[in-house]
CSV table of C-alpha atoms in Angstrom, one decimal:
chain,number,residue,atom,x,y,z
A,1,MET,CA,179.3,69.2,100.3
A,2,LEU,CA,180.1,65.7,102.2
A,3,VAL,CA,180.0,65.8,106.4
A,4,LEU,CA,181.1,62.9,108.1
A,5,LEU,CA,178.7,62.6,110.9
A,6,ARG,CA,179.1,59.5,114.0
A,7,GLY,CA,181.2,57.6,111.4
A,8,ARG,CA,179.6,58.1,108.2
A,9,THR,CA,179.2,60.9,104.6
A,10,VAL,CA,176.7,62.8,105.3
A,11,PRO,CA,175.5,64.7,101.4
A,12,VAL,CA,175.0,68.3,102.9
A,13,ALA,CA,173.4,71.3,101.4
A,14,VAL,CA,175.1,74.4,101.7
A,15,PRO,CA,174.0,77.3,100.0
A,16,ALA,CA,174.9,79.4,96.9
A,17,LEU,CA,175.9,82.3,98.2
A,18,ARG,CA,178.5,80.9,101.1
A,19,LEU,CA,180.0,79.6,97.9
A,20,LEU,CA,180.5,82.3,96.0
A,21,SER,CA,181.9,83.7,99.1
A,22,THR,CA,185.1,81.7,99.5
A,23,GLN,CA,185.7,81.5,95.5
A,24,GLN,CA,184.3,85.1,94.9
A,25,THR,CA,185.7,88.2,96.5
A,26,SER,CA,182.6,90.8,95.5
A,27,SER,CA,178.9,89.6,94.7
A,28,PRO,CA,177.3,89.0,91.7
A,29,PHE,CA,174.4,91.2,92.1
A,30,ALA,CA,176.2,94.3,92.9
A,31,ASN,CA,176.1,95.3,89.2
A,32,LEU,CA,172.2,94.6,88.7
A,33,ASP,CA,169.9,96.5,89.0
A,34,ILE,CA,167.0,96.4,90.5
A,35,ARG,CA,165.1,99.5,90.8
A,36,PRO,CA,162.3,100.2,88.8
A,37,ALA,CA,162.6,101.4,85.9
A,38,LYS,CA,159.8,104.3,86.5
A,39,ARG,CA,159.3,105.7,89.2
A,40,PRO,CA,155.8,106.5,90.9
A,41,ASP,CA,154.8,110.3,90.2
A,42,THR,CA,154.0,110.3,93.7
A,43,ALA,CA,154.1,108.5,96.4
A,44,ALA,CA,150.3,107.6,97.3
A,45,TYR,CA,151.2,105.5,94.4
A,46,PHE,CA,151.5,103.0,97.1
A,47,THR,CA,148.0,103.3,98.6
A,48,ARG,CA,144.5,101.9,98.3
A,49,LYS,CA,143.9,104.9,96.6
A,50,PRO,CA,145.9,106.8,94.9
A,51,LYS,CA,143.6,109.8,92.9
A,52,PHE,CA,141.8,110.6,96.5
A,53,TYR,CA,145.3,110.8,99.2
A,54,ASP,CA,147.0,113.0,96.7
A,55,LEU,CA,143.4,115.1,97.2
A,56,LEU,CA,144.1,114.9,100.1
A,57,SER,CA,147.8,115.7,100.3
A,58,ALA,CA,147.3,118.6,98.3
A,59,ILE,CA,144.3,120.5,100.2
A,60,SER,CA,145.7,119.6,103.5
A,61,ASN,CA,149.3,121.4,101.7
A,62,LEU,CA,147.3,124.8,101.0
A,63,SER,CA,146.4,124.7,105.3
A,64,ARG,CA,150.5,124.2,106.0
A,65,GLN,CA,152.0,127.1,104.3
A,66,HIS,CA,149.2,129.4,106.3
A,67,PRO,CA,148.0,130.5,109.9
A,68,LEU,CA,144.7,128.9,110.7
A,69,PRO,CA,141.7,131.5,111.7
A,70,ARG,CA,139.2,131.1,114.5
A,71,TYR,CA,137.6,127.8,114.0
A,72,ASN,CA,133.9,128.6,112.1
A,73,GLU,CA,131.6,125.7,112.1
A,74,ALA,CA,129.3,126.8,109.3
A,75,ASN,CA,132.9,125.8,106.8
A,76,TYR,CA,132.3,122.1,108.2
A,77,LYS,CA,128.7,121.6,107.6
A,78,ARG,CA,128.2,118.9,104.7
A,79,GLY,CA,125.7,120.8,102.7
A,80,LYS,CA,128.4,123.5,102.1
A,81,TRP,CA,130.7,120.5,99.7
A,82,ILE,CA,130.6,118.3,96.8
A,83,PRO,CA,128.1,114.8,98.3
A,84,ARG,CA,129.8,111.9,98.8
A,85,ALA,CA,128.3,109.9,95.4
A,86,GLU,CA,128.5,112.7,92.6
A,87,LEU,CA,132.6,112.9,94.6
A,88,GLN,CA,133.2,109.2,93.6
A,89,THR,CA,131.4,109.6,90.2
A,90,LYS,CA,133.9,112.6,89.9
A,91,LEU,CA,136.8,110.7,90.5
A,92,ASP,CA,135.9,107.1,89.2
A,93,ILE,CA,136.8,105.3,92.7
A,94,LYS,CA,134.5,104.3,95.8
A,95,ILE,CA,134.8,106.6,99.0
A,96,SER,CA,133.2,105.4,102.1
A,97,PRO,CA,131.2,107.7,105.1
A,98,ARG,CA,134.5,108.1,107.3
A,99,GLU,CA,136.9,109.4,104.3
A,100,HIS,CA,134.4,111.9,102.6
A,101,GLU,CA,134.6,113.7,106.1
A,102,LEU,CA,138.0,113.7,106.7
A,103,LEU,CA,138.5,115.4,102.8
A,104,ILE,CA,135.5,117.5,104.3
A,105,ARG,CA,137.2,118.6,107.8
A,106,ARG,CA,140.6,119.6,105.2
A,107,LEU,CA,138.2,121.7,103.4
A,108,GLY,CA,136.9,123.4,105.8
A,109,ASP,CA,139.9,124.2,107.2
A,110,VAL,CA,141.5,125.8,103.7
A,111,SER,CA,138.2,127.8,104.0
A,112,ASN,CA,138.9,129.2,107.0
A,113,LEU,CA,142.1,130.1,106.0
A,114,ARG,CA,142.7,134.1,105.9
A,115,ILE,CA,145.3,134.8,103.0
A,116,ALA,CA,146.4,138.5,102.6
A,117,ASP,CA,147.8,138.0,99.0
A,118,PRO,CA,144.6,138.7,96.3
A,119,ALA,CA,145.6,137.2,93.2
A,120,GLU,CA,146.4,133.6,95.7
A,121,ARG,CA,143.5,133.3,97.1
A,122,GLU,CA,141.6,133.8,94.0
A,123,THR,CA,143.1,130.6,92.9
A,124,VAL,CA,142.7,129.0,96.2
A,125,THR,CA,138.7,130.3,95.9
A,126,LEU,CA,139.0,128.9,92.6
A,127,TYR,CA,140.1,125.4,93.4
A,128,LEU,CA,137.6,124.8,96.6
A,129,ASN,CA,134.8,125.6,93.8
A,130,GLN,CA,135.0,122.3,92.2
A,131,PHE,CA,134.2,120.9,95.4
A,132,ARG,CA,131.3,122.6,96.3
A,133,ARG,CA,127.7,121.7,96.5
A,134,GLY,CA,126.2,123.3,93.3
A,135,TYR,CA,129.2,124.6,91.8
A,136,VAL,CA,129.5,124.9,87.6
A,137,HIS,CA,132.1,126.4,86.6
A,138,ALA,CA,131.5,129.5,84.3
A,139,GLU,CA,134.6,131.4,84.4
A,140,THR,CA,133.7,135.3,82.7
A,141,VAL,CA,136.8,137.4,81.0
A,142,THR,CA,136.4,141.2,81.5
A,143,LYS,CA,138.9,143.9,81.7
A,144,ASP,CA,140.4,146.3,84.1
A,145,GLU,CA,140.8,149.8,83.8
A,146,ASN,CA,144.2,149.9,82.1
A,147,GLY,CA,142.8,147.3,80.0
A,148,GLU,CA,144.1,143.8,81.3
A,149,THR,CA,142.2,141.1,81.1
A,150,LYS,CA,141.0,139.8,83.6
A,151,VAL,CA,139.0,135.8,84.7
A,152,VAL,CA,136.6,135.8,87.1
A,153,ALA,CA,135.3,132.9,89.0
A,154,PRO,CA,132.0,133.1,89.8
A,155,LYS,CA,130.2,132.7,92.6
A,156,VAL,CA,128.4,130.3,93.9
A,157,GLY,CA,124.5,130.9,95.2
A,158,LYS,CA,123.2,129.2,97.9
A,159,LYS,CA,120.4,126.4,96.4
A,160,LYS,CA,116.9,128.2,95.2
A,161,ASN,CA,114.5,125.0,95.9
A,162,ASN,CA,115.3,124.3,100.0
A,163,GLY,CA,111.8,122.1,101.1
A,164,ARG,CA,112.9,123.1,104.7
A,165,ARG,CA,112.2,127.2,103.6
A,166,GLY,CA,110.1,126.6,100.8
A,167,PHE,CA,109.9,127.4,97.6
A,168,LEU,CA,108.0,128.9,94.2
A,169,ASP,CA,108.1,125.6,91.8
A,170,HIS,CA,107.1,125.5,87.9
A,171,LEU,CA,103.9,125.6,88.7
A,172,GLY,CA,103.0,128.3,90.7
A,173,ARG,CA,102.8,126.6,94.2
A,174,TRP,CA,104.9,127.3,97.4
A,175,HIS,CA,106.2,123.4,98.2
A,176,ALA,CA,107.7,122.8,101.7
A,177,PHE,CA,108.7,119.8,104.2
A,178,GLY,CA,108.0,119.2,107.7
A,179,ARG,CA,108.1,116.8,110.3
A,180,ARG,CA,107.5,115.5,113.3
A,181,LYS,CA,109.1,112.0,115.2
A,182,GLU,CA,108.2,109.7,112.3
A,183,ALA,CA,106.0,111.8,110.4
A,184,THR,CA,106.8,114.0,106.9
A,185,ALA,CA,104.9,115.7,105.6
A,186,PHE,CA,105.6,117.7,102.3
A,187,ALA,CA,102.8,120.7,101.3
A,188,TRP,CA,102.1,122.6,98.1
A,189,VAL,CA,99.8,125.7,99.3
A,190,VAL,CA,98.2,127.6,96.0
A,191,PRO,CA,96.9,131.3,96.4
A,192,VAL,CA,93.3,131.3,95.2
A,193,VAL,CA,90.7,134.4,94.7
A,194,ALA,CA,87.0,133.9,93.7
A,195,PRO,CA,86.7,134.8,89.9
A,196,GLU,CA,84.0,136.6,88.1
A,197,THR,CA,80.8,135.1,87.8
A,198,ASP,CA,77.3,136.3,86.9
A,199,PRO,CA,74.8,137.0,89.6
A,200,GLU,CA,72.1,135.2,88.4
A,201,VAL,CA,74.8,131.7,88.7
A,202,ALA,CA,75.6,132.5,92.2
A,203,GLU,CA,72.7,132.6,93.5
A,204,THR,CA,71.8,129.0,92.2
A,205,GLU,CA,75.2,127.0,93.1
A,206,GLU,CA,76.3,126.2,96.3
A,207,VAL,CA,78.3,127.2,99.2
A,208,PRO,CA,80.9,124.1,99.8
A,209,ARG,CA,81.9,124.3,103.5
A,210,LEU,CA,86.3,124.2,104.3
A,211,SER,CA,86.2,122.0,108.0
A,212,ASP,CA,82.6,121.6,110.0
A,213,ASP,CA,84.9,123.0,112.8
A,214,LEU,CA,86.7,126.3,111.4
A,215,GLU,CA,85.1,128.9,111.5
A,216,LEU,CA,85.6,131.6,108.9
A,217,ASP,CA,86.6,134.9,109.6
A,218,PRO,CA,83.6,137.9,108.9
A,219,GLU,CA,86.2,139.9,107.1
A,220,LEU,CA,87.7,138.0,104.6
A,221,PRO,CA,84.7,136.7,101.4
A,222,PRO,CA,82.5,133.4,101.6
A,223,PRO,CA,83.8,130.2,99.7
A,224,VAL,CA,82.8,129.5,96.4
A,225,GLU,CA,82.6,126.4,93.6
A,226,ALA,CA,85.0,127.4,90.9
A,227,VAL,CA,87.9,129.0,92.1
A,228,LYS,CA,91.1,131.5,89.8
A,229,ILE,CA,94.5,130.6,91.1
A,230,VAL,CA,96.7,133.7,91.8
A,231,ASP,CA,100.0,134.4,89.7
A,232,ASN,CA,98.8,132.8,86.1
A,233,VAL,CA,97.8,129.6,86.8
A,234,PRO,CA,95.1,127.6,85.1
A,235,ALA,CA,92.2,127.2,87.8
A,236,HIS,CA,90.9,123.9,88.8
A,237,ALA,CA,86.5,124.2,89.0
A,238,HIS,CA,87.1,120.4,91.0
A,239,PHE,CA,88.7,121.9,94.0
A,240,PRO,CA,86.3,125.0,96.5
A,241,LEU,CA,88.4,127.5,97.8
A,242,GLY,CA,90.2,127.0,100.4
A,243,ASP,CA,90.4,123.7,100.4
A,244,VAL,CA,92.6,121.2,102.1
A,245,ILE,CA,93.1,117.3,100.7
A,246,VAL,CA,95.4,115.1,102.0
A,247,ASN,CA,96.9,112.2,100.4
A,248,GLY,CA,94.2,112.3,97.8
A,249,LYS,CA,91.3,112.9,100.8
A,250,PRO,CA,89.6,115.7,102.7
A,251,LEU,CA,90.9,116.7,105.4
A,252,ALA,CA,87.5,116.0,107.5
A,253,GLU,CA,87.9,112.6,106.4
A,254,TYR,CA,91.5,111.6,106.9
A,255,PHE,CA,92.2,113.4,110.0
A,256,PHE,CA,89.0,112.6,112.1
A,257,HIS,CA,89.9,114.2,115.8
A,258,GLY,CA,89.1,118.2,115.4
A,259,THR,CA,92.7,118.9,117.4
A,260,ASP,CA,94.1,117.7,114.2
A,261,ARG,CA,92.4,119.5,111.7
A,262,ASP,CA,92.6,123.3,114.3
A,263,SER,CA,96.2,121.7,114.3
A,264,VAL,CA,97.1,121.7,110.3
A,265,LEU,CA,95.2,125.2,109.7
A,266,PHE,CA,97.1,126.4,112.7
A,267,PRO,CA,99.1,129.3,110.3
A,268,PHE,CA,96.6,130.7,108.4
A,269,GLN,CA,94.5,131.3,111.6
A,270,VAL,CA,97.5,133.1,113.2
A,271,ALA,CA,98.7,134.9,109.8
A,272,ASN,CA,94.0,134.8,109.3
A,273,LYS,CA,94.5,133.7,105.7
A,274,VAL,CA,92.0,131.2,106.6
A,275,GLY,CA,90.5,130.2,103.0
A,276,GLN,CA,92.1,132.0,101.0
A,277,TYR,CA,94.9,129.3,100.2
A,278,ASN,CA,93.6,125.7,98.8
A,279,VAL,CA,96.4,122.8,100.1
A,280,PHE,CA,97.8,119.8,99.2
A,281,LEU,CA,99.5,117.7,102.0
A,282,ARG,CA,101.2,114.4,101.4
A,283,VAL,CA,102.6,112.4,104.6
A,284,SER,CA,103.5,109.1,105.7
A,285,GLY,CA,104.5,108.1,109.0
A,286,GLY,CA,104.2,107.9,112.8
A,287,GLY,CA,101.1,108.3,113.5
A,288,ARG,CA,97.8,111.0,113.2
A,289,THR,CA,99.0,113.3,116.0
A,290,GLY,CA,102.3,113.8,114.2
A,291,GLN,CA,101.8,113.6,111.0
A,292,ALA,CA,99.1,117.0,111.4
A,293,GLU,CA,102.0,117.9,113.1
A,294,ALA,CA,104.0,117.5,110.3
A,295,CYS,CA,101.8,119.3,108.1
A,296,GLN,CA,101.4,122.3,110.9
A,297,LEU,CA,105.4,122.8,109.8
A,298,ALA,CA,105.5,121.7,106.3
A,299,VAL,CA,102.2,124.6,105.8
A,300,ALA,CA,103.7,126.9,108.2
A,301,ARG,CA,107.1,127.5,105.2
A,302,ALA,CA,104.8,126.9,103.0
A,303,LEU,CA,102.9,130.2,103.4
A,304,TYR,CA,106.1,132.3,104.9
A,305,MET,CA,108.2,131.8,101.9
A,306,SER,CA,104.8,132.9,99.5
A,307,ASP,CA,104.9,136.3,101.4
A,308,ARG,CA,107.2,136.8,104.2
A,309,LYS,CA,106.4,140.4,104.9
A,310,ALA,CA,103.1,139.4,105.6
A,311,HIS,CA,103.1,136.4,107.0
A,312,VAL,CA,106.0,137.9,110.2
A,313,PRO,CA,102.3,136.3,113.5
A,314,VAL,CA,103.4,133.2,111.1
A,315,ARG,CA,107.5,133.6,112.5
A,316,GLU,CA,107.1,135.4,115.5
A,317,ALA,CA,104.0,132.6,117.1
A,318,GLY,CA,106.8,129.7,116.2
A,319,LEU,CA,105.5,127.4,113.6
A,320,LEU,CA,108.0,127.4,111.5
A,321,ARG,CA,111.0,125.8,113.8
A,322,THR,CA,110.5,121.9,114.1
A,323,ASP,CA,110.0,120.8,117.2
A,324,GLY,CA,112.6,117.6,118.1
A,325,ARG,CA,110.9,116.2,121.4
A,326,ALA,CA,110.0,112.9,120.9
A,327,VAL,CA,109.3,109.4,123.1
A,328,GLU,CA,112.4,109.2,125.6
A,329,ARG,CA,113.5,105.4,125.4
A,330,LYS,CA,113.0,102.7,127.4
A,331,LYS,CA,115.8,101.7,130.0
A,332,THR,CA,116.9,97.9,131.1
A,333,GLY,CA,115.3,97.4,134.1
A,334,LYS,CA,112.5,99.2,134.0
A,335,PRO,CA,109.1,99.6,132.9
A,336,LYS,CA,109.5,102.6,131.2
A,337,ALA,CA,111.9,105.8,130.1
A,338,ARG,CA,111.8,107.1,134.1
A,339,LYS,CA,109.2,104.8,136.0
A,340,SER,CA,110.2,101.6,138.7
A,341,TYR,CA,109.0,99.2,140.3
A,342,THR,CA,107.9,99.2,143.3
A,343,TRP,CA,110.7,98.2,145.8
A,344,VAL,CA,110.7,95.4,147.8
A,345,LYS,CA,112.9,95.2,150.7
A,346,ARG,CA,113.2,91.1,150.1
C-alpha cells in the first residue's frame, strides 16, 4: 500500500486481517476448528506431575465428602505411611520431600474421618491401606451367615523388627538400637547358661573374669569357660559366660574409665542379671562417654524385650528412654553458650 508522506510516496505494510476485513464481512477463521482432537482425561494433564496431582485430588475429595473429627496426631506421623522412595517407585515419578509431606497430611485427614456407612468405611480403608508402610495386599473371601461372599481387608500390623524397641533376630539374639549425643550403638544380647561338664575337667579349667571393676552377685552361678546358648542356638566356646565385646574388643580394652564400663553394665545390675548374658556391641560416633551411654540404652532395650515381666525394674529405672540432652550451641558475641566477657566501661 502506498502512502503520500512529505511529498513522497512511501510503501507501508498493512496487516492481512485489515485487508480482509475491508473486503469480507466474516473472519476466514470462523469455520476453523482449533480445539485439540482429544481432550485430556483430567485437569492435572497440564501440570508437571499428572499422576501425583490426580492422587492428591482423589484423596482430597474423600475428606470433603465427610466432616472431619477431632485432630489425631498419630495419623500424621511419617512412619505410618509409605516412604518417599517407595512412592516414587510406585508412581514412576520423582516426588520432592515437600510434596511427600503434603500427601501425608491429606492421608492423615482422610484416616481421621468417621464414616457411618460400614461398606463405604471398608472401601476407604482398603484405599488407604495401599499407602501404609509395610502393607501387603492379600484380601480374603469369606461367607457370612446368609451365605453371601464377603471380601475382608487384611489387618495392617506394626513392623516387627523395631530396633528402637528391640526384637529377636533369626539367630536367637535380642537386637536393639541406642543413641546418645552424636554416638549410635547396636547391641546383640544372648542369654546363656552353664553347660554340663565333667567335674574332673571343671576343676582344672580356669574361670575367666567378666571385668576387673565388676562384682558378681554371690547368688548367681560362677562364670565358666564354655557357654551354651538358650533357645537351641549353637554354643560359642571361645566366649566366656557374661562376656561383653565392643567393636571386636573386650569391654575393659575399649572403655578405659571405670565409669564408662559401669554405665554399659548398669542395666544388668538393675535387673540382677549380671553374668547371665553375652553382649556384642557395635558403636560409632561421638566420644567415649557418649558411646558408653548409647551402649547402655541399646543393652537396656534388648534386655527388657527379652523378658518384659522379669525386667520391669529396667523400665522403672528410666533406662529405656533416650537422653536428648546435648551441649548448647555457642552464641555470637560470647565465648561459650551463655558465658559472657567481662564488661568494661571504656
